[in-house]
Short mmCIF file of C-alpha atoms and ligand atoms in Angstrom, two decimals:
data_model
loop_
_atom_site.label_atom_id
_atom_site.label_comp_id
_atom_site.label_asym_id
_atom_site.label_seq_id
_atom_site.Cartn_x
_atom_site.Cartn_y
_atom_site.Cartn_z
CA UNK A 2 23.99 281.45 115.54
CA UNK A 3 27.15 283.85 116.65
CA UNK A 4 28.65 282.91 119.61
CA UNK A 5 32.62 283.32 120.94
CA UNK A 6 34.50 280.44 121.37
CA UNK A 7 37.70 279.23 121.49
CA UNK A 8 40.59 276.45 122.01
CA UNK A 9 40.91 275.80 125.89
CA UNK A 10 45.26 275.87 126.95
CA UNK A 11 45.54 277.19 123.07
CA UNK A 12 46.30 281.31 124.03
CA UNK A 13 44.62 283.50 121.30
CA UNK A 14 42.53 281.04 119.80
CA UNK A 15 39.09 283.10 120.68
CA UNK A 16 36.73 284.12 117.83
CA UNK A 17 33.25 285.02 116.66
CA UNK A 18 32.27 281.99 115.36
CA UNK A 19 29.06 280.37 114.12
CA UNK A 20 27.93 277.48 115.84
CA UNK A 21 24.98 275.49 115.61
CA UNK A 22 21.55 275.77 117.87
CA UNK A 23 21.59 274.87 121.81
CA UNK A 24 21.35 270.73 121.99
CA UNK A 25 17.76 270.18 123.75
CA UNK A 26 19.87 267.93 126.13
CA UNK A 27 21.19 271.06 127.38
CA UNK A 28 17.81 271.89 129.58
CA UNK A 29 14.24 272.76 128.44
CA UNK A 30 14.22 276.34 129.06
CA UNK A 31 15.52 278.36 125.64
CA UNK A 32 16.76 281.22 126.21
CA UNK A 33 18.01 284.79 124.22
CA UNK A 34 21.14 286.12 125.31
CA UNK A 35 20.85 289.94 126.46
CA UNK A 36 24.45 290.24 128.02
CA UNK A 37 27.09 288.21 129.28
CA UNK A 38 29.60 290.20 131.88
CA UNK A 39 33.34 289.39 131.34
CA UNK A 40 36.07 288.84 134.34
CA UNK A 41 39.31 288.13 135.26
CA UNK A 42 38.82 283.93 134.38
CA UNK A 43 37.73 285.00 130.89
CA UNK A 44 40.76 286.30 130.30
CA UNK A 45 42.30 283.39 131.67
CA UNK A 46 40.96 281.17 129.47
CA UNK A 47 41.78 283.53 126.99
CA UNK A 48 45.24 283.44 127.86
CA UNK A 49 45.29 279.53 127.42
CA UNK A 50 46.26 279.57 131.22
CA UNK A 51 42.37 277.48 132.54
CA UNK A 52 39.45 275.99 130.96
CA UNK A 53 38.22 272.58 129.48
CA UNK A 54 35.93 272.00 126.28
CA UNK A 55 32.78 269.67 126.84
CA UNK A 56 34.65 265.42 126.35
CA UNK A 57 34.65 265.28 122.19
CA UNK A 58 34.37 268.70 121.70
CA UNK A 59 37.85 271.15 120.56
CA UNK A 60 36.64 274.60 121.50
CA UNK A 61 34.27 276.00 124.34
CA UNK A 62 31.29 278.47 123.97
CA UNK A 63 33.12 281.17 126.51
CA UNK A 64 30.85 283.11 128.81
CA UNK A 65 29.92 282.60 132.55
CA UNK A 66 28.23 285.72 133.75
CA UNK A 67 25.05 285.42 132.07
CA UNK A 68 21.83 287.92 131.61
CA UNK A 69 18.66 286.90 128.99
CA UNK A 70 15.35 286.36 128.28
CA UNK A 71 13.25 283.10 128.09
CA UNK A 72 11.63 282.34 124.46
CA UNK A 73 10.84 278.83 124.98
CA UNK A 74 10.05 277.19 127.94
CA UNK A 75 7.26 274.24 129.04
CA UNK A 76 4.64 274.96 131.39
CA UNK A 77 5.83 272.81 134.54
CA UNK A 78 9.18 274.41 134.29
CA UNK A 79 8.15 277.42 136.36
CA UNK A 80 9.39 279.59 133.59
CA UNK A 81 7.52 281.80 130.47
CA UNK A 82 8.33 283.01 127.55
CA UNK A 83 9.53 286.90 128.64
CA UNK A 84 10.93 285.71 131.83
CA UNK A 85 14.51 287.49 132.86
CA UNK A 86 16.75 284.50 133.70
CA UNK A 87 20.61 283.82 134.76
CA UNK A 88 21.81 280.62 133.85
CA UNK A 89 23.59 278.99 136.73
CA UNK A 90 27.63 278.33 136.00
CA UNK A 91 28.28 275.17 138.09
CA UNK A 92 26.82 271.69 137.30
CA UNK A 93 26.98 269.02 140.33
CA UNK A 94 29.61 266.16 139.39
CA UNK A 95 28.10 262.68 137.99
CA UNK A 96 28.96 260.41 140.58
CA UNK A 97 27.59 262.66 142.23
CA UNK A 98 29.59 262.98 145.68
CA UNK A 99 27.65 263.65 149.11
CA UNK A 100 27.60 267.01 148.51
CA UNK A 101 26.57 267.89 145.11
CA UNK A 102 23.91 264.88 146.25
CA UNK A 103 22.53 267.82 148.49
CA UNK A 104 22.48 270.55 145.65
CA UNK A 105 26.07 272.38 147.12
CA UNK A 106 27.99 271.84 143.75
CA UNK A 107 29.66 274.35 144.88
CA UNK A 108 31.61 272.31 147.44
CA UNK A 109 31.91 269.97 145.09
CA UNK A 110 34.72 267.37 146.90
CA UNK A 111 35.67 265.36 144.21
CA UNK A 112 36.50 267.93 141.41
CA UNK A 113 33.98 266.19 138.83
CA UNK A 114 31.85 268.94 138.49
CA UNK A 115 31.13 271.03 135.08
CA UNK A 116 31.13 274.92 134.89
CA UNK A 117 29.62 276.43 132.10
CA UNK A 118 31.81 278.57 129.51
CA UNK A 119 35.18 277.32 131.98
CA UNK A 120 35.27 273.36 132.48
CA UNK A 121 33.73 270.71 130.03
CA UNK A 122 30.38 272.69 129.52
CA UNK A 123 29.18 275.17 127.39
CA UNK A 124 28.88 278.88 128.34
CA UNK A 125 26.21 281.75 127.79
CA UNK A 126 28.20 283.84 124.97
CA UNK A 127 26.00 282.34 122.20
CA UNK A 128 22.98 284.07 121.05
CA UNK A 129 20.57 281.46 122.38
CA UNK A 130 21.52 278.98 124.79
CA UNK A 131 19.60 276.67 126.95
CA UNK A 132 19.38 275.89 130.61
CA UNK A 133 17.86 273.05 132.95
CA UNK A 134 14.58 274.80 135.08
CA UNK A 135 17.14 273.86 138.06
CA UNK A 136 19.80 275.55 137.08
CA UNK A 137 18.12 278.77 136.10
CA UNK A 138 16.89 281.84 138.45
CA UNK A 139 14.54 284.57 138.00
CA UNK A 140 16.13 288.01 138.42
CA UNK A 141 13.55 290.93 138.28
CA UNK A 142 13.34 292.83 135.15
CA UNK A 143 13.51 296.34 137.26
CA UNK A 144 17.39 295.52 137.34
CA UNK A 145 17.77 295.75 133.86
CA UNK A 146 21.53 295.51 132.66
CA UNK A 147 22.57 295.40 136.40
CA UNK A 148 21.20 291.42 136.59
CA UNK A 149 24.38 290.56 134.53
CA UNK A 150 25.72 291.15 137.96
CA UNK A 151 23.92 288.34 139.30
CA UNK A 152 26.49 285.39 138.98
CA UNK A 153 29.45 287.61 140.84
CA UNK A 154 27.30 288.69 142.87
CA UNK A 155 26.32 284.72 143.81
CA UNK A 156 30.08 284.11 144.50
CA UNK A 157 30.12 286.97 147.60
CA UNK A 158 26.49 285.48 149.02
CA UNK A 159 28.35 282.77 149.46
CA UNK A 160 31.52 283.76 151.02
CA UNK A 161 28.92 286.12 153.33
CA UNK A 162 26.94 283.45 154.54
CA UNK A 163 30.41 281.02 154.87
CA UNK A 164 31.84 284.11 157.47
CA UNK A 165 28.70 284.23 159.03
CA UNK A 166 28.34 280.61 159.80
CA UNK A 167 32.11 280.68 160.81
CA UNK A 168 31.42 283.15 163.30
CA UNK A 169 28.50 281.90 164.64
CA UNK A 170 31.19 278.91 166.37
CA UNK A 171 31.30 281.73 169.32
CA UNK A 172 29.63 285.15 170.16
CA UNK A 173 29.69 286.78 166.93
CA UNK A 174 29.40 290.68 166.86
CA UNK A 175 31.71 292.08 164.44
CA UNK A 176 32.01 295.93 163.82
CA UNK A 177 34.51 295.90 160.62
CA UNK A 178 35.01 294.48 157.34
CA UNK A 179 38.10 295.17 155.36
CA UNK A 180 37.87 293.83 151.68
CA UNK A 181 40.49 294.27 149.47
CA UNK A 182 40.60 294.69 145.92
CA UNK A 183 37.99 296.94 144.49
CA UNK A 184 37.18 295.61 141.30
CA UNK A 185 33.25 294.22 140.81
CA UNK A 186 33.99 290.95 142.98
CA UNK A 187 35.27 293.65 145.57
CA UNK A 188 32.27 296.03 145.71
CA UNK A 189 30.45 293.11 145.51
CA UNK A 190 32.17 292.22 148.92
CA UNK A 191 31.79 295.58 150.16
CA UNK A 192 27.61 296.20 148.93
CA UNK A 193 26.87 293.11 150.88
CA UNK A 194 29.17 294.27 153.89
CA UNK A 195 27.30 297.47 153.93
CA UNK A 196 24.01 295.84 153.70
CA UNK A 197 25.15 294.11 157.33
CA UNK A 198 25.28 297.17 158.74
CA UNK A 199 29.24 296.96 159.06
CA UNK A 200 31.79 299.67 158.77
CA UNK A 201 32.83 298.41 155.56
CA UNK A 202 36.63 299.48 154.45
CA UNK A 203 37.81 298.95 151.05
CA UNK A 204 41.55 298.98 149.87
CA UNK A 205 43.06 299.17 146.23
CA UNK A 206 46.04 300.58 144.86
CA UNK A 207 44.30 302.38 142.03
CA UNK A 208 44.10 306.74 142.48
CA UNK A 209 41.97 307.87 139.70
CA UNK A 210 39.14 306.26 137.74
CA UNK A 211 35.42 305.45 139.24
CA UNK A 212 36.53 302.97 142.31
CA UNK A 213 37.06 305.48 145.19
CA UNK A 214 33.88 307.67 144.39
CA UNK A 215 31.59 303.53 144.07
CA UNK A 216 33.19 302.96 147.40
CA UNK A 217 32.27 306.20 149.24
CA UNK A 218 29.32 306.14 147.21
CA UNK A 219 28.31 302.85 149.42
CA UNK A 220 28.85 304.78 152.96
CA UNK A 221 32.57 302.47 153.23
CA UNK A 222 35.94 303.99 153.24
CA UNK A 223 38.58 303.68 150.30
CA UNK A 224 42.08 302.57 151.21
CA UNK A 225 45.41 303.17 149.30
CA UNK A 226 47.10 301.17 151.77
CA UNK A 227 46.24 298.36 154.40
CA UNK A 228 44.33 300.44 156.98
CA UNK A 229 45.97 301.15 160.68
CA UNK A 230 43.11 299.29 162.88
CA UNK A 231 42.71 295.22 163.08
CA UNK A 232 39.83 294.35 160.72
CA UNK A 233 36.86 291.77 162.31
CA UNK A 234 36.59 290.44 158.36
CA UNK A 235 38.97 290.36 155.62
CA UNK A 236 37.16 289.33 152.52
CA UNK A 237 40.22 289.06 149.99
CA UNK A 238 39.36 289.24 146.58
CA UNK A 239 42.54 289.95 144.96
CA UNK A 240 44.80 286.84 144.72
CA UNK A 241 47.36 288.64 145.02
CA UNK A 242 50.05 286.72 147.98
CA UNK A 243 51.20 290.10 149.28
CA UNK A 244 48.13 291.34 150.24
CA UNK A 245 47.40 287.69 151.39
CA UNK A 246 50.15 288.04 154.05
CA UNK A 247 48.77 291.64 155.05
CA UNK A 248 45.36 290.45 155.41
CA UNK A 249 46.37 287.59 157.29
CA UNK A 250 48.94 288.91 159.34
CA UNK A 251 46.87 292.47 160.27
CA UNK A 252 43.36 291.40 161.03
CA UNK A 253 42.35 291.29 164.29
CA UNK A 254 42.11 288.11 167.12
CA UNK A 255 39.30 286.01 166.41
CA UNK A 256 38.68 287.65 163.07
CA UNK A 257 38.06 285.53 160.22
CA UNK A 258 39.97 286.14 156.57
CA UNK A 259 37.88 285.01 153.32
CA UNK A 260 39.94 284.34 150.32
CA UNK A 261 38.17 284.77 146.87
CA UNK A 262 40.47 285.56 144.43
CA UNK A 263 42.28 283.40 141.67
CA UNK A 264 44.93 284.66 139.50
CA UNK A 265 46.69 287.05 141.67
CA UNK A 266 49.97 288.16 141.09
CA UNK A 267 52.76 286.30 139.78
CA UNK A 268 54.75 287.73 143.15
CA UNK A 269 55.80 285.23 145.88
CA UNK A 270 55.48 286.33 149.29
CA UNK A 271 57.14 284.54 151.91
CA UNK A 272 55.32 283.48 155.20
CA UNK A 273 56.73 282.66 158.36
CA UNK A 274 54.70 278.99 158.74
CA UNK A 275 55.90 278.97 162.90
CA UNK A 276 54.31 282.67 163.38
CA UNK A 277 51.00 282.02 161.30
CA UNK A 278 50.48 278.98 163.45
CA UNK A 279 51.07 280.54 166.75
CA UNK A 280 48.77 283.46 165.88
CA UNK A 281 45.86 281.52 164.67
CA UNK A 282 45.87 279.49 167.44
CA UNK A 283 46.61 281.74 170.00
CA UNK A 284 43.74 283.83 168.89
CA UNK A 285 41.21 281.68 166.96
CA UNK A 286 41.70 283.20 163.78
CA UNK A 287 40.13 281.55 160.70
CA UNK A 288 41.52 281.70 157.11
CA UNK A 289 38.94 279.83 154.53
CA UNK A 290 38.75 279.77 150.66
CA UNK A 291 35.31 280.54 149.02
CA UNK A 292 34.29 279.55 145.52
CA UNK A 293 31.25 279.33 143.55
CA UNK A 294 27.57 279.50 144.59
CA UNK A 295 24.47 276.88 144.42
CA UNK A 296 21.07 277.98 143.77
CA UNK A 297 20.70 279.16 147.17
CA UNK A 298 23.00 281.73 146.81
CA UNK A 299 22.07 283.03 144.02
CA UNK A 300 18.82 283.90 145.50
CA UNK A 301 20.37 285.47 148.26
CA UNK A 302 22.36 287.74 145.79
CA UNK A 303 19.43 288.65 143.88
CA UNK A 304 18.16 290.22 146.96
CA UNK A 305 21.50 291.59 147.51
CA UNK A 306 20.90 293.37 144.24
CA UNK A 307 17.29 294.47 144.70
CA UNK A 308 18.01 296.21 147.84
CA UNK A 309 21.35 297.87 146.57
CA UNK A 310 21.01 301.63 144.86
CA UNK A 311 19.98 301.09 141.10
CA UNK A 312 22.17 304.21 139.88
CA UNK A 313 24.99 302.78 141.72
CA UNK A 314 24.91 299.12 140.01
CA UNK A 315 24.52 300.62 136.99
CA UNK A 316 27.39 302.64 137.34
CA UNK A 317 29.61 299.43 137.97
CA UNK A 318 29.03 298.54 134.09
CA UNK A 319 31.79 300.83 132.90
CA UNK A 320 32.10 299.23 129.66
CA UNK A 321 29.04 297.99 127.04
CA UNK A 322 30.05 296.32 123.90
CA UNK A 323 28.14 295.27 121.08
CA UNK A 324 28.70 292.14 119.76
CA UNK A 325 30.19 293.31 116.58
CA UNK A 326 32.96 294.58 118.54
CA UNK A 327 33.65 291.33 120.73
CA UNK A 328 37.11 291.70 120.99
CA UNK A 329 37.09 294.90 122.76
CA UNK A 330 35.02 293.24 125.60
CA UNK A 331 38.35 291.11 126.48
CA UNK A 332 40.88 294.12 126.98
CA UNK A 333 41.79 295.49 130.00
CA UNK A 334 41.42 299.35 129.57
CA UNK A 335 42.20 301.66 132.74
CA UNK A 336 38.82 302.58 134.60
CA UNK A 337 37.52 299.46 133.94
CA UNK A 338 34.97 297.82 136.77
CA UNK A 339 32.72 295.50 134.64
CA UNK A 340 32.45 295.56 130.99
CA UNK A 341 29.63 293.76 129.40
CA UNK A 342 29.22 291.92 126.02
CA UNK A 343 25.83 292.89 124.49
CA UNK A 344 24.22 290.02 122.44
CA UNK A 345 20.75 292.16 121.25
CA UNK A 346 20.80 295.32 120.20
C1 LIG B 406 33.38 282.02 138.59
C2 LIG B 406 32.97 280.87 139.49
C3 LIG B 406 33.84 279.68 139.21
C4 LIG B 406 35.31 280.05 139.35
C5 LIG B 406 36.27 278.90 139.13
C6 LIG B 406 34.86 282.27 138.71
O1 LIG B 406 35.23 283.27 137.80
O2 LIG B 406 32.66 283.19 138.93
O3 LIG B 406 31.62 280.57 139.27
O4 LIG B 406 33.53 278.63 140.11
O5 LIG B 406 35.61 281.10 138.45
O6 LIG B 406 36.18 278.33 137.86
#
């Protein structure tokens, strides 16, 4: 079968290539690929710059965003043939530690864990692939295309529910969200911000192209610039350290700044350590990192993406690519939100 691969920390080495059938020790549910959705640690791995093949293996089945449909599955599995699945990326370490014990791999604590199409376990870009029952969710077939959204969308449940919980230490009744970065982990942010009821503002440096009108189209307000008021939340989905030091430094007392974003910029920014200290202490601010999602929040996104506007999560799939044209899924072309690898026709 066709599936794209390549040499992990080898740049370039990606290609079409044709592998052998999904190992049955891979999980019991068989699955057809429909779509994989490509992102910014794609191209990454890519780049040679992240990624691990499985222990005896040379190259890596790329692909972490899945979407497809089951074909083979046995009855106490909770899953039919026909069934609309995501296969879930992260993989709880061996050992396993306490809390990958408790089925949150994704706070994995001692860094043993797999991650499927990044670190030492096969990804979805394969025309079959195969999945453990636990490590595979539903999505409903109404969403089409649009479930490819599901893993991304799994990484901002979490970081939701990880504010939420944060500001639940004291009385919690924030009015504003600022998320910057407007790419599909940003709108992301800002759907689910919106879905709060919060006046959600979203800032990114690009003009043109479909991000403003997505943004306004969601009731929030598109930024050029970091916006003049003190932001409640900052959910930072950039990486990129200047807008790190912005979102710290500008948000408001007792606000609470979410980092999600790898890869930024290869820009330093300088911080004043003294000043960041006396400001988060004198006024309770919280900066956390948020990675990954367990099964739990991927349920929690799916109802993100049930209750969000159809039309509009279609229109974030600004690029589909047959698989015959691979390569062209991995470029970077202006306009871009999410572009999506098609693996049926
Ligand atoms: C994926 C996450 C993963 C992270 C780090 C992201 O692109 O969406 O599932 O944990 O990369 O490897």
């Amino acid at each position: 079968m066709r599936a794209v691969t390549l040499h992990p920390g080898q740049a370039g080495s990606q290609r079409l290539d044709d592998i052998p059938e999904p190992a049955e020790a891979q999980g019991s549910v068989l699955v057809r690929a429909l779509a994989v959705g490509v992102c910014g640690t794609d191209r990454e791995l890519i780049d040679g710059r992240y990624g691990e093949a499985r222990p005896g293996a040379e190259r890596l089945v790329l692909g972490h965003e899945s979407l497809g449909r089951v074909i083979d599955a046995p009855r106490e599995s909770g899953f039919a043939t026909g069934d609309t699945v995501v296969g879930i990326v992260r993989h709880p370490d061996p050992v396993p530690c306490e809390n990958c014990a408790l089925g949150e791999w994704d706070m994995c604590r001692n860094g043993l864990y797999t991650e499927r199409g990044i670190k030492q376990a096969d990804g979805f870009c394969a025309e079959r692939w195969r999945s453990d029952p636990g490590f595979t969710v539903k999505v409903s077939p109404a969403l089409g295309l649009a479930a490819v959204l599901l893993e991304p969308a799994s990484v901002l449940a979490k970081a939701w529910e990880h504010i939420e919980r944060i500001g639940r230490r004291a009385r919690w009744a924030p009015r504003n969200a600022l998320v910057t970065g407007a790419g599909p982990v940003g709108l992301m942010a800002a759907l689910m911000g919106r879905q709060r009821g919060l006046d959600v503002h979203v800032m990114d440096r690009n003009e043109d192209g479909p991000k403003p009108a997505l943004v306004r189209a969601l009731g929030a307000t598109y930024h050029r610039k970091f916006p003049a008021f003190e932001p409640d939340i900052v959910v930072e989905c950039t990486g990129s350290p200047a807008l790190i030091v912005q979102a710290v430094g500008g948000s408001a007392p007792g606000s609470i700044v979410c980092l999600t974003g790898l890869g930024g910029s290869e820009h330093a920014a300088s911080f004043d350590v003294a000043k960041l200290n006396q400001s988060m202490v004198l006024e309770n601010r919280v900066v956390f990192g948020s990675v990954n999602a367990n099964l739990h929040h991927y349920r929690a996104a799916a109802d993100a993406l049930a209750g969000a506007d159809r039309a509009w999560l279609d229109a974030l799939i600004t690029r589909r690519v047959p698989l015959e044209r691979w390569q062209q899924a991995y470029e970077k072309r202006e306009g871009d939100v999410k572009t999506v690898l098609l693996l049926e026709d």
